[in-house]
Short mmCIF file of C-alpha atoms and ligand atoms in Angstrom, two decimals:
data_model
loop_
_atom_site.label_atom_id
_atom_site.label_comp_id
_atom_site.label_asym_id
_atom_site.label_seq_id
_atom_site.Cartn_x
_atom_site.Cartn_y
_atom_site.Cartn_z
CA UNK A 144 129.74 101.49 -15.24
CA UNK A 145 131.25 98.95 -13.09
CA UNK A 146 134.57 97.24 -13.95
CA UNK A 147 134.38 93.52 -14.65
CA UNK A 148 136.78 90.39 -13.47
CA UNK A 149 138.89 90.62 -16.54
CA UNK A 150 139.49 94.29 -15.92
CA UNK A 151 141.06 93.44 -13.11
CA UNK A 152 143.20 90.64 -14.31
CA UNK A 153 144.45 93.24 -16.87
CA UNK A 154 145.41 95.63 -14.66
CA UNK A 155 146.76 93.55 -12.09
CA UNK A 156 149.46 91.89 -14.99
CA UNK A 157 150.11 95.19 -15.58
CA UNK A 158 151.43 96.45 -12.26
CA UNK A 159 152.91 92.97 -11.90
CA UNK A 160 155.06 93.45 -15.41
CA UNK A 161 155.92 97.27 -14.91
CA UNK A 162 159.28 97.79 -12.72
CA UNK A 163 158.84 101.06 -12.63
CA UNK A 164 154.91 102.58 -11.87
CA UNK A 165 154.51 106.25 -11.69
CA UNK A 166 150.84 107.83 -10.13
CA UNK A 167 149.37 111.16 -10.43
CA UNK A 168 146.74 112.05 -8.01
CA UNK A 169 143.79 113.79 -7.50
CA UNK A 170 140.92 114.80 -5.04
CA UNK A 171 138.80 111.16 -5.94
CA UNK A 172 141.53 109.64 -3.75
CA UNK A 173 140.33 111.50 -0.67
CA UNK A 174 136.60 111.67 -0.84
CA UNK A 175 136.27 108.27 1.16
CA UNK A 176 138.50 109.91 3.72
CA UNK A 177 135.82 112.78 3.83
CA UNK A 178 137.27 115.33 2.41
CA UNK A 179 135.42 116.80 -0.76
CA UNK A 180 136.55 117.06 -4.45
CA UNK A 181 135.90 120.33 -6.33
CA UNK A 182 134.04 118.80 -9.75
CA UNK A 183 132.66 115.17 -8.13
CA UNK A 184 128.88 114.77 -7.58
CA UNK A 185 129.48 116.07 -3.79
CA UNK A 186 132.51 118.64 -4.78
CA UNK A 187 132.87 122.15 -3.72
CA UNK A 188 132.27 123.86 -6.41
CA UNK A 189 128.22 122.21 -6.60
CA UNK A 190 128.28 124.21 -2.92
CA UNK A 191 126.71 127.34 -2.22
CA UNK A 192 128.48 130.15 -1.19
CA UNK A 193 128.52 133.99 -1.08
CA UNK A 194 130.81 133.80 -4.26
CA UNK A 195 131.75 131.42 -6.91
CA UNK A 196 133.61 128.37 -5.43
CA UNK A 197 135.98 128.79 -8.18
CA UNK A 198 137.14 131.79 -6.92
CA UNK A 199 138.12 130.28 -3.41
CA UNK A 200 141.76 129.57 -4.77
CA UNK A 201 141.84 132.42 -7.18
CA UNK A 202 145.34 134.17 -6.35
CA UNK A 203 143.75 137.51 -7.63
CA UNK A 204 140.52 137.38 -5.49
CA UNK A 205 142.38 136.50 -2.68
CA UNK A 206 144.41 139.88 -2.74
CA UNK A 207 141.80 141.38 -2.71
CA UNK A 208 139.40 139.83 -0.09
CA UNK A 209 141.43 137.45 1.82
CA UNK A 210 139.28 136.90 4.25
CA UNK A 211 136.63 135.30 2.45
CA UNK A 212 139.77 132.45 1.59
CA UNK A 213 140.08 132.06 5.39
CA UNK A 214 136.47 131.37 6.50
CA UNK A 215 136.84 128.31 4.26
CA UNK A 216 140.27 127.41 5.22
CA UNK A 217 139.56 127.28 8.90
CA UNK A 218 136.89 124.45 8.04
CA UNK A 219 139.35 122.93 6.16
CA UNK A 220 142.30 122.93 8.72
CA UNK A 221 139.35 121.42 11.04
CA UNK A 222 138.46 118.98 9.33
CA UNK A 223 141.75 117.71 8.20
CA UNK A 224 142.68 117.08 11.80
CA UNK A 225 139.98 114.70 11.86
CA UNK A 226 140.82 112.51 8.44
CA UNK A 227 142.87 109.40 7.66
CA UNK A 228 144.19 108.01 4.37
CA UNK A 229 141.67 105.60 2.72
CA UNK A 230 142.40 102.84 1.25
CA UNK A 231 143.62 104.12 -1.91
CA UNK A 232 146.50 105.77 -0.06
CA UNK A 233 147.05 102.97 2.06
CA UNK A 234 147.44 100.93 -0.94
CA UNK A 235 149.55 103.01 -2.79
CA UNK A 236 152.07 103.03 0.23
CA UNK A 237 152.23 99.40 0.06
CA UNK A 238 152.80 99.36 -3.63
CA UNK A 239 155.94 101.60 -3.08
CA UNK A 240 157.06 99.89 0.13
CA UNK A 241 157.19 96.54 -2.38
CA UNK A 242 159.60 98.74 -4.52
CA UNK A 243 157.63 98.94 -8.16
CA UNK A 244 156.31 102.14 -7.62
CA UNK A 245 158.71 104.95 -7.93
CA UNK A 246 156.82 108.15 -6.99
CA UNK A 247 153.45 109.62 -6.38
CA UNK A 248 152.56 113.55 -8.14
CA UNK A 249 149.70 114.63 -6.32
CA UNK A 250 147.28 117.61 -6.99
CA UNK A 251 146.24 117.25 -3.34
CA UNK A 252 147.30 119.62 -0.35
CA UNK A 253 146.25 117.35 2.27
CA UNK A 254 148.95 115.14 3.28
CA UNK A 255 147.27 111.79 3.60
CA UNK A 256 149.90 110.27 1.21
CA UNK A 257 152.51 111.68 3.62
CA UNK A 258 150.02 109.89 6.80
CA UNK A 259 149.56 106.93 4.79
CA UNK A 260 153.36 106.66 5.03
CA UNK A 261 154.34 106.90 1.17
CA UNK A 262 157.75 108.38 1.24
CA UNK A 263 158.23 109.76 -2.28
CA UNK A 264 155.77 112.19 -2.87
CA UNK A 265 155.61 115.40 -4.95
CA UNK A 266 152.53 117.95 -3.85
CA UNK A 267 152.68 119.98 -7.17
CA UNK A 268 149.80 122.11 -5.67
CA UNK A 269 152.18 122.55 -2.46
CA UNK A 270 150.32 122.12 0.94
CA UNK A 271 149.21 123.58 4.35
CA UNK A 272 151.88 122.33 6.40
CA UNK A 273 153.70 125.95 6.24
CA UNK A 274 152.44 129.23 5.50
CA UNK A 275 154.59 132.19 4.30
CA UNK A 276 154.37 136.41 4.98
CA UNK A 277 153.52 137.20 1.48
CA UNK A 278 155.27 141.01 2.40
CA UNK A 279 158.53 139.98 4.00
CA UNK A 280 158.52 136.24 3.51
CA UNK A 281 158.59 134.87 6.89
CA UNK A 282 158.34 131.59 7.38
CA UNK A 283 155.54 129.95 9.98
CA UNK A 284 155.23 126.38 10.69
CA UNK A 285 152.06 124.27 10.72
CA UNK A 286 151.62 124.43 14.50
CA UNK A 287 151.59 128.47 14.67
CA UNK A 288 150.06 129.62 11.37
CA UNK A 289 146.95 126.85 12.74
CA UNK A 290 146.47 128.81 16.05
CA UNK A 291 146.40 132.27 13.83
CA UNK A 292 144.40 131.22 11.19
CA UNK A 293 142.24 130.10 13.90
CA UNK A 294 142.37 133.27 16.54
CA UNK A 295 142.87 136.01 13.37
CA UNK A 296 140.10 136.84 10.70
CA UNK A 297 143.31 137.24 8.63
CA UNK A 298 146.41 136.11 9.93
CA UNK A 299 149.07 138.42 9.93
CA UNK A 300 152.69 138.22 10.22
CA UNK A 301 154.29 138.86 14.00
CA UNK A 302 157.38 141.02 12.13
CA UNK A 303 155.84 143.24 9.63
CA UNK A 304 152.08 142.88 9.64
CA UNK A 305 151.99 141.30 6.19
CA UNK A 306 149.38 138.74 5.32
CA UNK A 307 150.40 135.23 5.84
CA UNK A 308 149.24 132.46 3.49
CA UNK A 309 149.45 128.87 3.40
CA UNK A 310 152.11 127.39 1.12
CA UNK A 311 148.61 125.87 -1.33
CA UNK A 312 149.23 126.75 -5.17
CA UNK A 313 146.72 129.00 -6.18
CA UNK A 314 145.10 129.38 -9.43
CA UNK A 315 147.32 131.82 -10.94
CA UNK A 316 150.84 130.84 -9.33
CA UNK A 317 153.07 128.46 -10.60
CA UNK A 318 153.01 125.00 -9.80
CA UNK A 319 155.97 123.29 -7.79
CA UNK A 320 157.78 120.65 -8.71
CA UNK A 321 156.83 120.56 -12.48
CA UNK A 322 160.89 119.10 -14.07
CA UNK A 323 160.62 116.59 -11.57
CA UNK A 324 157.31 115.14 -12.02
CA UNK A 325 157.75 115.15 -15.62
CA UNK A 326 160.97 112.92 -14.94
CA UNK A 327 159.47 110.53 -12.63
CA UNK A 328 156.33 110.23 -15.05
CA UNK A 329 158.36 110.42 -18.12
CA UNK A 330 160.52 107.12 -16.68
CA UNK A 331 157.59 104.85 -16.05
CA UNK A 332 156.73 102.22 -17.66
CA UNK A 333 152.65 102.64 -16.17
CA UNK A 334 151.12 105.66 -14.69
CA UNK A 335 148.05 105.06 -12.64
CA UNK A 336 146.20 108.33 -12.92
CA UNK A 337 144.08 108.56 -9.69
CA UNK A 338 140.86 110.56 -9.10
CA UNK A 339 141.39 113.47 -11.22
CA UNK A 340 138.67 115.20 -13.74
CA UNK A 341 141.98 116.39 -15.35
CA UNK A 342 140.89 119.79 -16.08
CA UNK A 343 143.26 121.59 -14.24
CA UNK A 344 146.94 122.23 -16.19
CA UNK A 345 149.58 122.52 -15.95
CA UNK A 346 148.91 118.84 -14.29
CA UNK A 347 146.43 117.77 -16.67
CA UNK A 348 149.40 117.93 -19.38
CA UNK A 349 151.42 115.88 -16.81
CA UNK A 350 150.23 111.88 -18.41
CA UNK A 351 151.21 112.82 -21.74
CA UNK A 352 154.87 112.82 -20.61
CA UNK A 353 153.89 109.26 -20.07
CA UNK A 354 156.07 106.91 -22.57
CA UNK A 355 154.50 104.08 -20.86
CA UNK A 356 151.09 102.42 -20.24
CA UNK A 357 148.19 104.79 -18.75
CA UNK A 358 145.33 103.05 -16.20
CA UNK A 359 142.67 105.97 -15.59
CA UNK A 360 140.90 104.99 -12.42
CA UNK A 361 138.12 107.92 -11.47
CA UNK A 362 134.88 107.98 -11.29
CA UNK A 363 132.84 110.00 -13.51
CA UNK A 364 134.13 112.07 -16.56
CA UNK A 365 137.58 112.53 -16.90
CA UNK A 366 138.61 115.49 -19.52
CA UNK A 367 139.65 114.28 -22.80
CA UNK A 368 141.21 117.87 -24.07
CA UNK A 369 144.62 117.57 -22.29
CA UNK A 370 145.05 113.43 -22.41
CA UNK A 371 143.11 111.96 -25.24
CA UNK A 372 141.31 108.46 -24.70
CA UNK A 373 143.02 106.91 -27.43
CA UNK A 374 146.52 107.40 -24.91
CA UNK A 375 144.36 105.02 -21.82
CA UNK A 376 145.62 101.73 -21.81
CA UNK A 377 142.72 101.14 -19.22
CA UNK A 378 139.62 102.94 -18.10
CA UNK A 379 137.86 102.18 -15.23
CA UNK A 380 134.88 104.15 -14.21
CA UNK A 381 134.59 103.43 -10.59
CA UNK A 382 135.22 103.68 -6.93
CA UNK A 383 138.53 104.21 -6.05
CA UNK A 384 138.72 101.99 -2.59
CA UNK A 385 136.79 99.43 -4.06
CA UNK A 386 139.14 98.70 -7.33
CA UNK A 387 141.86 98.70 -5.79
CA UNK A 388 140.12 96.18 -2.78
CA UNK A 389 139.44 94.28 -5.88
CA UNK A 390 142.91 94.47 -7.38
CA UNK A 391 144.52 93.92 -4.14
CA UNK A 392 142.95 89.50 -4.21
CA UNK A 393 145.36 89.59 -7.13
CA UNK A 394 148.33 91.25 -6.11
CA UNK A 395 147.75 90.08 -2.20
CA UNK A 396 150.29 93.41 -1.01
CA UNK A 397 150.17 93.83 2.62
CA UNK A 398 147.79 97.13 3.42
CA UNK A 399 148.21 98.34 6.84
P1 CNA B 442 138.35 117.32 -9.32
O1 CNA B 442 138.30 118.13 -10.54
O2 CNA B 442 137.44 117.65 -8.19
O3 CNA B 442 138.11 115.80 -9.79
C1 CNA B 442 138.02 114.74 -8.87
C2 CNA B 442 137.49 113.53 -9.61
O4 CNA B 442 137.52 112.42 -8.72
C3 CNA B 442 136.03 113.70 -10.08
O5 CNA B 442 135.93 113.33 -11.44
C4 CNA B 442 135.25 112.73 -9.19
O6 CNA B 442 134.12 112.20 -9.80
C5 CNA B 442 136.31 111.69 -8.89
N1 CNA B 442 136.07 110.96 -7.64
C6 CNA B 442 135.63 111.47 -6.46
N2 CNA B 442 135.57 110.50 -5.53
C7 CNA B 442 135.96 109.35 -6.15
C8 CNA B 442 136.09 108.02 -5.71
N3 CNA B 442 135.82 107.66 -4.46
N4 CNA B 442 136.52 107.08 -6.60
C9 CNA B 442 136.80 107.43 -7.89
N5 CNA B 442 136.71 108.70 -8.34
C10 CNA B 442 136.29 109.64 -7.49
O7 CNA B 442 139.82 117.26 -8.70
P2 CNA B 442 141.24 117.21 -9.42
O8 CNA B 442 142.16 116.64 -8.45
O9 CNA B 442 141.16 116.65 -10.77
O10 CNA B 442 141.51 118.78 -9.63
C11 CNA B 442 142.61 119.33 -9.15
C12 CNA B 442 142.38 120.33 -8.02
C13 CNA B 442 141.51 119.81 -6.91
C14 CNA B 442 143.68 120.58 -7.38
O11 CNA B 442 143.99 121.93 -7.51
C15 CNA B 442 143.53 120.21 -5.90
O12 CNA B 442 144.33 121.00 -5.07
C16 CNA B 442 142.10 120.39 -5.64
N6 CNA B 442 141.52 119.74 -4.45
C17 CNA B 442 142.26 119.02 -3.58
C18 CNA B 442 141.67 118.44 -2.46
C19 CNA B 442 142.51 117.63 -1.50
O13 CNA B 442 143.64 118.00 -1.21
N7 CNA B 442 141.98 116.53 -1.00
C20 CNA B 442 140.30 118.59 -2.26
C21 CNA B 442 139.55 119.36 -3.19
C22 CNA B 442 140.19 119.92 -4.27
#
């Protein structure tokens, strides 16, 4: 269902009134940048693979076979080399850089807000810019757990032989970040909720801290159990880069 004119005009008054916009984030807002969602039309888990996708970032599965996590991960950590931020991201830096929007939650672990440049940024599902011993707890930075993830079937840690895993929130661990996103989303006066089926909790629960206005931008079905659709202010079932293209010959930001 595309979005008309006047959905546009609506949502561009409404970033222009709020003075303080809050935006959760989820995979939609890197698909254009080629990396794939899990639930989208193209996502992982409508992939083939030996097991079920949705065990890939099972905490439990992955003690168990961990190598299985790091023949995906390498294509990952290759592929990522190769991406930029879309326009989404490159938008939402802009919008923060004006001073209106106060903070981004993502669900993502790949950085691009961080390479688009936005500075406040809260990676609830943590990311794979530093990997930790899960036995003694060493520490290894991006550059060296890359060159053993890529040289190691399993990387293992240099001081006790422990298996080393990136810092990525897996289903069954605890989320970071949780008190503060709830602040920064509880303190807006809009949330923009970005590319997210909003299936997964605890971030699903996140918009409901909302006391604001909610725009839902993703395309596709988003979950109605955890936000319900009487709580959207504004829908729109659409491309993400191409809304906000749209919404930017209102709000005429500078995108760089
Ligand atoms: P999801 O459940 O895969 O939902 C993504 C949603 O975005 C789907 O409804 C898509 O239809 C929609 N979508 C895809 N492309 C676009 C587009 N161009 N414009 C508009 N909408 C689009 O992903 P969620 O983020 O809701 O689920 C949370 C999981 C996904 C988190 O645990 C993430 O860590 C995980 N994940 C992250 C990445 C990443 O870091 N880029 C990639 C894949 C999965």
């Amino acid at each position: 269902m595309k979005y008309n004119h006047e959905t546009i005009l609506k949502c561009a008054s409404m970033v222009k009134e709020a003075e303080s916009i809050a935006v959760l984030s989820g995979a939609g807002v890197s698909t254009s940048s080629g990396i794939p969602d899990f639930r989208g039309p193209n996502g992982i888990y409508r992939r083939k693979y030996d097991i079920e996708p949705e065990r890939i970032f099972d905490i439990d599965f992955f003690s168990r076979d961990p190598a299985f996590f790091f023949k995906f991960h390498r294509e990952f950590l290759k592929a990522l080399k190769e991406v930029s931020p879309s326009y989404t991201h490159r938008f939402l830096t802009a919008l923060e850089r004006e001073g209106s929007l106060k903070g981004i939650v993502t669900q993502n672990i790949d950085a691009l807000h961080h390479k688009a440049g936005s500075k406040n940024v809260l990676e609830i599902h943590g990311g794979v810019w530093k990997s930790t011993c899960l036995s003694c707890g060493k520490s290894y930075d991006y550059e060296t757990s890359w060159k053993k993830t890529m040289e190691e079937e399993i990387p293992h840690c240099e001081k006790c032989g422990g298996v080393i895993k990136p810092d990525i929130v897996f289903f069954g661990e605890d989320v970071k970040h949780l008190e503060e996103s709830r602040s920064i989303i509880s303190q807006a006066d809009l949330l923009l909720v970005l590319g997210s089926s909003l299936t997964v909790v605890p971030a699903a629960l996140l918009p409901s801290c909302c006391n604001g206005k909610i725009v839902v931008v993703n395309k596709g079905d988003v979950s109605g159990a955890y936000l319900s659709p009487n709580r959207i202010d504004l829908r729109i079932d659409g491309d993400l880069d191409e809304f906000f293209g749209d919404l930017n010959e209102e709000l005429n930001l500078t995108i760089q």
